[in-house]
Coordinates of C-alpha atoms in Angstrom, one line a residue:
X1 CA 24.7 35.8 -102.5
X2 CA 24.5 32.9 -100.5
X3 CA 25.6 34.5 -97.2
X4 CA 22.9 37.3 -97.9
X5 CA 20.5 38.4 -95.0
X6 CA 17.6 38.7 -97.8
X7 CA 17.9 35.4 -99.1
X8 CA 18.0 33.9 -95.7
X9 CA 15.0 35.8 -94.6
X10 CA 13.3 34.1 -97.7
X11 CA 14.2 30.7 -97.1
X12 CA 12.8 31.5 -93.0
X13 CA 9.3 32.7 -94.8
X14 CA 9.1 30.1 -96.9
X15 CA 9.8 27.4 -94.3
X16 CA 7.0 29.3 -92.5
X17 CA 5.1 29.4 -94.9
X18 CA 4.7 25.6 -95.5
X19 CA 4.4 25.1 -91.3
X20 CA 1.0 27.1 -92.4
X21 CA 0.2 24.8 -95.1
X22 CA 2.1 25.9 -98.2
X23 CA 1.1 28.1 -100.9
X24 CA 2.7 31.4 -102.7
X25 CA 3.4 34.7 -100.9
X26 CA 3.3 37.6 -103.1
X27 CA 5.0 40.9 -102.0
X28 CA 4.8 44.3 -103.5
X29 CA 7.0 47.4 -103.0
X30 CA 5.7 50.7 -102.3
X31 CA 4.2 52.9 -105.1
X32 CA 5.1 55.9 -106.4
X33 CA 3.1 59.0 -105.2
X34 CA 2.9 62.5 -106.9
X35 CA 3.1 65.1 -104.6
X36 CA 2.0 67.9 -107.0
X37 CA 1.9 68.3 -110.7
X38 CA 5.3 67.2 -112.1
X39 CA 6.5 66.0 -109.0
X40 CA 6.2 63.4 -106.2
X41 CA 7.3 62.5 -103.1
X42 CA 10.7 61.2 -102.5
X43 CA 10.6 57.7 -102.9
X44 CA 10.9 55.0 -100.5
X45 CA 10.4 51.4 -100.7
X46 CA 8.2 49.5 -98.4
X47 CA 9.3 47.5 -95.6
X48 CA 8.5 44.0 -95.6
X49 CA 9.1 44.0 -99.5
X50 CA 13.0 45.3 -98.6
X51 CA 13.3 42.9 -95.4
X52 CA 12.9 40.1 -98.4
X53 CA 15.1 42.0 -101.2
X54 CA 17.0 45.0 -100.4
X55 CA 16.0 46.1 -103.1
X56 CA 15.0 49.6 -103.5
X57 CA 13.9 50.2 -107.0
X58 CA 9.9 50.7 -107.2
X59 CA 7.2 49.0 -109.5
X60 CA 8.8 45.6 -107.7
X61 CA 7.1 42.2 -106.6
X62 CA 8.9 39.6 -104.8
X63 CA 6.9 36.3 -104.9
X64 CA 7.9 33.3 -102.7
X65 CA 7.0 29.7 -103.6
X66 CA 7.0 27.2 -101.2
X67 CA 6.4 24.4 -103.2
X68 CA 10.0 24.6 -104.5
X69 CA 11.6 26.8 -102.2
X70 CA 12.1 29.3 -104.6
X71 CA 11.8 33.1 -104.5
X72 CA 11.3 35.3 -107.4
X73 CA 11.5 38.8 -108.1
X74 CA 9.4 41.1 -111.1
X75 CA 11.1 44.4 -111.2
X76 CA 11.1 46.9 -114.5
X77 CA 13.2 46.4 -117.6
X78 CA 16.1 47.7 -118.6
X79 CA 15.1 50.8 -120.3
X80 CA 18.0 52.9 -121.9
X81 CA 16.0 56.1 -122.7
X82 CA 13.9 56.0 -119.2
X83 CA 17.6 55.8 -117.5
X84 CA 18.3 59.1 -119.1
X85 CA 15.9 60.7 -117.2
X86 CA 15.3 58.4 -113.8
X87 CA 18.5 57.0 -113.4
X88 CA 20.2 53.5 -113.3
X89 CA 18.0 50.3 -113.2
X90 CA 19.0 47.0 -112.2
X91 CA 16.8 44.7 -114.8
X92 CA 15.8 41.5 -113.9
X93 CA 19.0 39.5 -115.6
X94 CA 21.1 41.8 -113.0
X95 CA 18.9 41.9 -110.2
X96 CA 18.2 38.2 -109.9
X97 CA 21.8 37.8 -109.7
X98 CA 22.7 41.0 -107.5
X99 CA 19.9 40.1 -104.9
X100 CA 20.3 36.1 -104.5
X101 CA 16.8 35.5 -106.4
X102 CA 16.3 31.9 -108.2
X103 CA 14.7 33.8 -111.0
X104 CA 13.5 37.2 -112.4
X105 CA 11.0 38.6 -114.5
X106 CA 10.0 42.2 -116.2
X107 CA 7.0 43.7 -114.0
X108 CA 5.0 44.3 -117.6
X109 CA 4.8 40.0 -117.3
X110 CA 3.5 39.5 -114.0
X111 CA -0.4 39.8 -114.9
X112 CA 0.6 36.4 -117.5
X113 CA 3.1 34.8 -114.3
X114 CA 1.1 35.3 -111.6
X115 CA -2.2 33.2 -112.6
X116 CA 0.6 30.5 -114.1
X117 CA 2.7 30.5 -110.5
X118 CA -0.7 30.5 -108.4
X119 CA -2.1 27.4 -110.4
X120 CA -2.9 24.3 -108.1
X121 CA -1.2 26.4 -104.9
X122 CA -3.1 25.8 -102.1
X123 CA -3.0 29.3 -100.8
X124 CA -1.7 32.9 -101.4
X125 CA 0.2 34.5 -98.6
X126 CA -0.3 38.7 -98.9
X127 CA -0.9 41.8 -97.6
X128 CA -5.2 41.3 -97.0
X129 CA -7.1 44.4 -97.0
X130 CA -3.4 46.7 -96.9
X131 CA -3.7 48.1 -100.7
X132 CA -7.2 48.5 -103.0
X133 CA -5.1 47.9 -105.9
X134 CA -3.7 45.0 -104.8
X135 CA -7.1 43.6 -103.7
X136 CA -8.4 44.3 -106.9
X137 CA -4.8 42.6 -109.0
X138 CA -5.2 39.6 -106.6
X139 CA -8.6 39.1 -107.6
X140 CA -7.8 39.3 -110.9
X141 CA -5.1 36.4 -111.2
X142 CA -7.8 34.4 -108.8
X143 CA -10.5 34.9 -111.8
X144 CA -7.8 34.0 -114.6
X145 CA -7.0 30.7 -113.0
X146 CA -10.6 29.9 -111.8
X147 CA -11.4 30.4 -115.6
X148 CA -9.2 27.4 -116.3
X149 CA -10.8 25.0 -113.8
X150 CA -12.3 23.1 -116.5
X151 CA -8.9 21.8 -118.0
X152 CA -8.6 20.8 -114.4
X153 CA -6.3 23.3 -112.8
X154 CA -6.7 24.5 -109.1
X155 CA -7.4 27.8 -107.4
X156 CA -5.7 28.9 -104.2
X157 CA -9.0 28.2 -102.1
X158 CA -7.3 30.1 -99.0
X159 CA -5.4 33.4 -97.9
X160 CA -3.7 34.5 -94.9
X161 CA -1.8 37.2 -94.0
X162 CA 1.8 37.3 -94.7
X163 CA 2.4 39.8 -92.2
X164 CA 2.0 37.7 -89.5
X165 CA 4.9 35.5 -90.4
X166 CA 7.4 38.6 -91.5
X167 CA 6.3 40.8 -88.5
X168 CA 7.4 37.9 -86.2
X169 CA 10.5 37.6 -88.1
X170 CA 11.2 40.8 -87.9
X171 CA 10.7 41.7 -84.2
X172 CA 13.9 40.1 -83.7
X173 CA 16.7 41.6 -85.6
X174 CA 19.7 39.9 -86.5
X175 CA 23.3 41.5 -86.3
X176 CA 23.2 42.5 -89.6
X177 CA 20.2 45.0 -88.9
X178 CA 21.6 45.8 -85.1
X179 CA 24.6 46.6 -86.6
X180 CA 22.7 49.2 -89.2
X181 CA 20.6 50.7 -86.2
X182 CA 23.6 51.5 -83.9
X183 CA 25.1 53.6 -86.8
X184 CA 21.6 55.2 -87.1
X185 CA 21.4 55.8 -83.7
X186 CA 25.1 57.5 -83.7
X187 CA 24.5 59.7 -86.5
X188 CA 21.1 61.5 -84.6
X189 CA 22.8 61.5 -81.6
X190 CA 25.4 63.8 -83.6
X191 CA 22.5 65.7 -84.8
X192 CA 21.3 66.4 -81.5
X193 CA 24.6 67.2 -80.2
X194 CA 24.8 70.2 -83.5
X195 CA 21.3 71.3 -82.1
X196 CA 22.3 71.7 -78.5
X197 CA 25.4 73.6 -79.3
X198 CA 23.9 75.6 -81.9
X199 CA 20.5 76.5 -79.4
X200 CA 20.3 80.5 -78.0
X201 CA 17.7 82.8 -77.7
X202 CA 16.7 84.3 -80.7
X203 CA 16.8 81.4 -83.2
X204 CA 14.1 79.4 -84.5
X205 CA 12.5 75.6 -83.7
X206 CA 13.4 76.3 -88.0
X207 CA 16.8 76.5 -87.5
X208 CA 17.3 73.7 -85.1
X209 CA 15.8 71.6 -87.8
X210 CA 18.1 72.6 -90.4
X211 CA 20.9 71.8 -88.6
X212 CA 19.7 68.2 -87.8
X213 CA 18.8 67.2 -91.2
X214 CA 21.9 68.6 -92.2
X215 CA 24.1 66.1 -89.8
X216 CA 22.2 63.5 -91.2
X217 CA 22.4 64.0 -94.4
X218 CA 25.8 64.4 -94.4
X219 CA 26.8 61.0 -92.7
X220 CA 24.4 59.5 -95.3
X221 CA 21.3 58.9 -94.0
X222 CA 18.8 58.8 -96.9
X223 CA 16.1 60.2 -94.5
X224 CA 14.8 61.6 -91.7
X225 CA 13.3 58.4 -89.9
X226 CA 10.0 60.4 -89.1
X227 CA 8.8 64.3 -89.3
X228 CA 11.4 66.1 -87.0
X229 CA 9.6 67.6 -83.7
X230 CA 11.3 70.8 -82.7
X231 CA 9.3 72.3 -79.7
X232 CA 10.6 75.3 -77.5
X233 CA 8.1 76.6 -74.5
X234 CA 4.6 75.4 -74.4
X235 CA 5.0 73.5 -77.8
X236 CA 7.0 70.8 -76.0
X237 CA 3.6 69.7 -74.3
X238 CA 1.7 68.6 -77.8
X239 CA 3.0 65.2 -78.1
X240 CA 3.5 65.3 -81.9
X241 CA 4.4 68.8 -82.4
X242 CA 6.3 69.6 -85.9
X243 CA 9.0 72.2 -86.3
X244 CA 7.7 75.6 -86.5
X245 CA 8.9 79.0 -86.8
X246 CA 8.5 80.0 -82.8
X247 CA 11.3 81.6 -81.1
X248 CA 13.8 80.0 -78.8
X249 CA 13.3 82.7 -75.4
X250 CA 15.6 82.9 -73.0
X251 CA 14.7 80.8 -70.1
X252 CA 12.3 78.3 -72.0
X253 CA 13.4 74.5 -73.3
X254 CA 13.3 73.1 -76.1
X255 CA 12.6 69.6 -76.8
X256 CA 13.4 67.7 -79.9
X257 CA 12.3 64.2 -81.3
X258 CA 14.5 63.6 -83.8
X259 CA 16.1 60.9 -85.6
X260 CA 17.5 59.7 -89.4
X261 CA 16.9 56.4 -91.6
X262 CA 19.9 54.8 -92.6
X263 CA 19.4 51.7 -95.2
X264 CA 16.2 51.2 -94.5
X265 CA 16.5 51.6 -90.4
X266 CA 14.9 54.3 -88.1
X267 CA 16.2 55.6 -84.9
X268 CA 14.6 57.7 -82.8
X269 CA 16.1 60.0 -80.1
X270 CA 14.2 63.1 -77.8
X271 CA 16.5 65.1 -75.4
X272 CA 15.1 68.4 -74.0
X273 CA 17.5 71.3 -72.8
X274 CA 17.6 75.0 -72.1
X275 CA 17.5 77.2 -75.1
X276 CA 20.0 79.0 -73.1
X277 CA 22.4 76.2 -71.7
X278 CA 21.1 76.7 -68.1
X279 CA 18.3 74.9 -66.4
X280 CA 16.3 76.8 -64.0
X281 CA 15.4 75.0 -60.4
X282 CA 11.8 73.6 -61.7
X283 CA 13.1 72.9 -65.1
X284 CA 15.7 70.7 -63.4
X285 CA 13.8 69.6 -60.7
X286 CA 11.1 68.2 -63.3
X287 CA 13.9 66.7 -65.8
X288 CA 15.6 64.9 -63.1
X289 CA 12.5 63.0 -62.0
X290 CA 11.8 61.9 -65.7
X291 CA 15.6 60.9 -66.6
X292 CA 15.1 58.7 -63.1
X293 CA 12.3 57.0 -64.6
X294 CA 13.8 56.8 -67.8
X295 CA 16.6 54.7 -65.8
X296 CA 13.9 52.7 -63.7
X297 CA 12.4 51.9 -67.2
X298 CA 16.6 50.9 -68.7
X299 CA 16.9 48.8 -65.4
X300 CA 14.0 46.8 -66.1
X301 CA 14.5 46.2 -69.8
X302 CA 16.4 42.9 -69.8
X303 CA 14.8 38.8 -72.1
X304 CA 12.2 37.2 -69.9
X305 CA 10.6 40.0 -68.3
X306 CA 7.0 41.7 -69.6
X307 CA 7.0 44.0 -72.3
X308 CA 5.0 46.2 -70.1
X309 CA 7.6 46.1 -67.3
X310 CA 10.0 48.9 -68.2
X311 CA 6.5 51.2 -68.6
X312 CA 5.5 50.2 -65.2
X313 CA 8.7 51.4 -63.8
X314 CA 8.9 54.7 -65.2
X315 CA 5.2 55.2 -63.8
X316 CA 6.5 54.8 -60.2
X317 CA 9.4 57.1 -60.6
X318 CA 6.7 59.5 -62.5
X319 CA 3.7 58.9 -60.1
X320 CA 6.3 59.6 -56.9
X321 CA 7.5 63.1 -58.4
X322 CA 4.5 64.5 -59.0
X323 CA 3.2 63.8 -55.6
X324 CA 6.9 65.2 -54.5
X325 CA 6.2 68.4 -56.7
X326 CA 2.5 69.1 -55.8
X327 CA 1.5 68.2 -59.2
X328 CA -0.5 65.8 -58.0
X329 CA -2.0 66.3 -55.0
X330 CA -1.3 64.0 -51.7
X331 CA -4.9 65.0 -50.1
X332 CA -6.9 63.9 -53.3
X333 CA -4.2 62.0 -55.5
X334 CA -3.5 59.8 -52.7
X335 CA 0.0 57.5 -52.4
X336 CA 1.9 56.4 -55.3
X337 CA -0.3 52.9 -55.7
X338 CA -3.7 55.1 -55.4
X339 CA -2.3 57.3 -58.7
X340 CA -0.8 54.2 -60.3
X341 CA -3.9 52.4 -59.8
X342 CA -6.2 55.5 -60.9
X343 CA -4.4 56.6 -63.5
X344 CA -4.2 60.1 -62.1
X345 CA -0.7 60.1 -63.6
X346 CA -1.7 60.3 -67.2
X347 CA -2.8 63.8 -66.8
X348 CA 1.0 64.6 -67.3
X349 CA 2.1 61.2 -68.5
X350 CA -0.5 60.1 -71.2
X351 CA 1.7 58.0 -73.6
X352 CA 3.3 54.7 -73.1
X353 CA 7.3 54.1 -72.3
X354 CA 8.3 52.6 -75.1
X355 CA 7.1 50.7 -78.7
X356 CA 9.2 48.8 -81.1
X357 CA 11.8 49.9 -83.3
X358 CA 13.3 48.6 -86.4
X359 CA 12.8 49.3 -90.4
X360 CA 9.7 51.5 -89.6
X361 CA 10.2 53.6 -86.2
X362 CA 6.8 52.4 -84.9
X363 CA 7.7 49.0 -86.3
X364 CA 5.8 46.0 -86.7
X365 CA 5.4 42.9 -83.6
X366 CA 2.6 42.3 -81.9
X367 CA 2.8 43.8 -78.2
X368 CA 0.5 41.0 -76.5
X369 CA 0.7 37.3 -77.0
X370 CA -2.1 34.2 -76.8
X371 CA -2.5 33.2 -73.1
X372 CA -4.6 30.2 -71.8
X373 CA -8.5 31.1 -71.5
X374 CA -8.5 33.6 -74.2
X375 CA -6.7 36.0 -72.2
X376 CA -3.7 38.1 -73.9
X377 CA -0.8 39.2 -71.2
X378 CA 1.7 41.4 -72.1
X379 CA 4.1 40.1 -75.0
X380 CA 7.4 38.3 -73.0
X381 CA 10.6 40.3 -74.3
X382 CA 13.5 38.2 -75.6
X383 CA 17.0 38.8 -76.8
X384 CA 17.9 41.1 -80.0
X385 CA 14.2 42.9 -80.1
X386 CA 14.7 46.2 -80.1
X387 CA 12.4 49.2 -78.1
X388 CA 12.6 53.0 -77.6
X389 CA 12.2 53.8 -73.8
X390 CA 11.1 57.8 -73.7
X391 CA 9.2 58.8 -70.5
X392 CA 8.0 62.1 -70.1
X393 CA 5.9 65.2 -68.1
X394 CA 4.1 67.8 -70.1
X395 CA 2.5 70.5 -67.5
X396 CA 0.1 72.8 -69.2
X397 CA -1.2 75.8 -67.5
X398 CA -4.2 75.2 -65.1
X399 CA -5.0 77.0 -62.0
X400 CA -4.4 73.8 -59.5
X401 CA -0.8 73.9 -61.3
X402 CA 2.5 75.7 -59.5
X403 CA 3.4 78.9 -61.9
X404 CA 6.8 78.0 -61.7
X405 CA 5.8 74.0 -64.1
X406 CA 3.8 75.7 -66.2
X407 CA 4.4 75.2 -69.9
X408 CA 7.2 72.6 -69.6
X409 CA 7.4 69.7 -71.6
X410 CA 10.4 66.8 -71.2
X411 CA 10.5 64.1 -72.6
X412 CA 14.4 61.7 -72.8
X413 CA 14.1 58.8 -75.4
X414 CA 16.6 56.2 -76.5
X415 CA 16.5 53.0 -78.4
X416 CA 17.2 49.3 -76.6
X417 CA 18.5 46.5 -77.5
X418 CA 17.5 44.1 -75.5
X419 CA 19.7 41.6 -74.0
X420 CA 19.4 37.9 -71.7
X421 CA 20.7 40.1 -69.2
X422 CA 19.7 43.9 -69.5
X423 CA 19.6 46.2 -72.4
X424 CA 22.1 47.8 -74.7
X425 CA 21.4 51.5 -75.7
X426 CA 22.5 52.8 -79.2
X427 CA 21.6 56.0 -78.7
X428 CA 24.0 57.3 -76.1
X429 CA 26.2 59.2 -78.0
X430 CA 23.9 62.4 -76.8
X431 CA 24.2 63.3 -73.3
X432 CA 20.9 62.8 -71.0
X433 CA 22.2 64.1 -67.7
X434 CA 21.1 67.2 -67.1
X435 CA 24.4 68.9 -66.0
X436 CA 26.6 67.0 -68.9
X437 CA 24.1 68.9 -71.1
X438 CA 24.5 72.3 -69.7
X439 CA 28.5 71.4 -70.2
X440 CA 28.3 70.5 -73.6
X441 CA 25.9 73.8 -74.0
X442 CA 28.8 75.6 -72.6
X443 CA 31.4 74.2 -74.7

């Protein structure tokens, strides 16, 4: 396991670790959750916890040391009956040597480890505030080893956050998860592509559903990266809209926001078509003027620049169409600076252009970054982070509003990889131009 991402990503945290002073990180997985009675929620491990591991087994705890270097995992016993009924576990013996880890424990031990591994540390590295429970375990193992200060053993006498060193780690993704994410991104662009050619009149957002989880599922994704939204008519203008049961009509569009979770990474794709494989002339004339911005946005995406840059562009390609369509009005709106500069724009555009992307499809990275006299510009994009660009308009009915927008939502989202020199898209594989859409329609 020496070539392993996971143990590499522990030997990074645990150099970081000591840069911060040293101590012992401690990180859980997720829990399991009922759902109802008998039953609970599919399981899925948490993040950070599989960034360090890959291991997807729950009632888990990786613990890094970094006054030896070592990392350590507690994970549940082999149990021959509970296998009968749950399925296969690793045990520590096997997962300590499947997963790279200098040593490995049952999880019934680690309220007797813990205290013994946080003696005379100089500071636990965890989660603060994120879980009750752990609060309260945390606090626990602090009271066991404070109640051997007399035989002269040491408490950790600080904490800090251990997110801050893995969401920095993770913000730039290493070939290993790129690779992962372009095969993500390629299996919901084939779901897409199922939902476009499967769209008429008479179906159901329902339907449109099915057939995406179903190409997902089928290429093996374990998930859907995030609830599926399935909007046709005015349902495309509420931002997070879920798959209902209203009827595709003739004439409307349909936009879906969609994507699947493959080993632990999201993607996340929105096209928006005709239900009936033929824009009309303000359907089209609105989706042209956001797949421009969209490309304003992709040309400005490149290592060096603002993370706020790309969103900047796609507001002037935005601001300029709707003072080209009358959306926004010339005599009161003003020119494109006056409706940059007032915002007017967000009464049709009202979310940002773009937010990271990587095990979780909001993922985690700050956005801003320290600048001199307490300010906090605009976080500087570099090489291998990874971002969705998805611009959008969303008219909604109102008397100041052309008949002909009303009710029409688009929104075109892909995922970036960003480059020294540009950005590389993984989500292609779906068509955004609006006349290779009606082709494929057609096909």
């Amino acid at each position: 396991m020496t070539d392993s991402p996971y143990r590499a990503r522990r030997a990074r945290a645990i150099e970081q670790m000591r840069q911060a002073g040293g101590g012992l990180a401690i990180v859980p997985t997720a829990p399991e959750v009922a759902r109802n009675r008998d039953s609970d929620y599919p399981y899925r491990h948490d993040s950070y916890f599989y960034y360090l591991s890959g291991f997807t087994e729950p009632e888990a705890v990786v613990v890094l040391d970094s006054r030896n270097g070592q990392s350590i995992l507690f994970c549940r016993a082999k149990n021959e009956e509970r296998e009968i009924w749950d399925g296969f576990r690793y045990g520590p013996e096997a997962a300590r040597e499947a997963f790279g880890f200098d040593a490995a424990y049952p999880i019934d031990e680690i309220d007797t480890r813990l205290p013994q591994l946080m003696a005379d540390t100089p500071a636990l590295f965890y989660a603060l505030g994120a879980s009750a429970q752990q609060d309260r375990q945390v606090r626990h193992w602090l009271n066991t080893v404070r109640a051997q200060s007399r035989t002269g053993v040491s408490a950790p006498a600080a904490a800090h956050d251990i997110r801050a060193i893995l969401d920095e780690m993770r913000l730039i993704k290493d070939a290993h998860e790129i690779d992962i994410m372009a095969r993500a991104g390629k299996i919901s662009a084939d779901g897409h592509v199922r939902a476009m050619k499967t769209s008429r009149p008479g179906l159901r957002e329902y339907h449109l559903e099915a057939e995406l989880l179903y190409e997902f599922r089928r290429h093996g994704s374990q998930f859907p990266a995030y609830t599926s939204i399935v909007a046709t008519g005015a349902n495309a203008t509420v931002l997070h809209y879920r798959a209902g049961d209203t009827e595709l009509r003739d004439g409307d569009l349909c936009l879906i926001d969609a994507a699947c979770e493959l080993d632990g990474y999201a993607s996340d794709i929105t096209r928006t078509f005709p239900v009936n494989g033929r824009f009309t002339p303000a359907q089209r004339e609105l989706y042209d003027i956001v797949l421009a911005s969209q490309q304003a946005a992709i040309d400005a995406t490149r290592a060096g620049v603002a993370f706020d840059a790309p969103h900047n562009a796609a507001v002037r390609v935005l601001a300029q169409g709707m003072l080209d369509t009358g959306l926004l009005k010339r005599d009161t709106a003003g020119s494109v600076d006056d409706v940059i500069a007032d915002k007017s724009f967000s009464r049709f555009y009202m979310h940002r252009t773009g937010h990271w992307i990587g095990m979780d499809v909001h993922d985690c990275g700050e956005y801003r970054e320290d600048g001199p006299n307490g300010e906090r510009p605009w976080r500087t994009l570099a090489a291998n982070m990874v971002t969705t660009i998805e611009p959008g308009i969303y008219v909604r009915p109102a008397p100041d509003i052309d008949e002909r927008y009303w009710n029409i939502g688009i929104r075109i989202e892909d995922d970036a990889v960003v480059t020294a020199t540009g950005c590389t898209l993984l989500t292609r594989d779906v068509p955004v131009d609006a006349d290779e859409i009606e082709a494929l329609m057609r096909g």
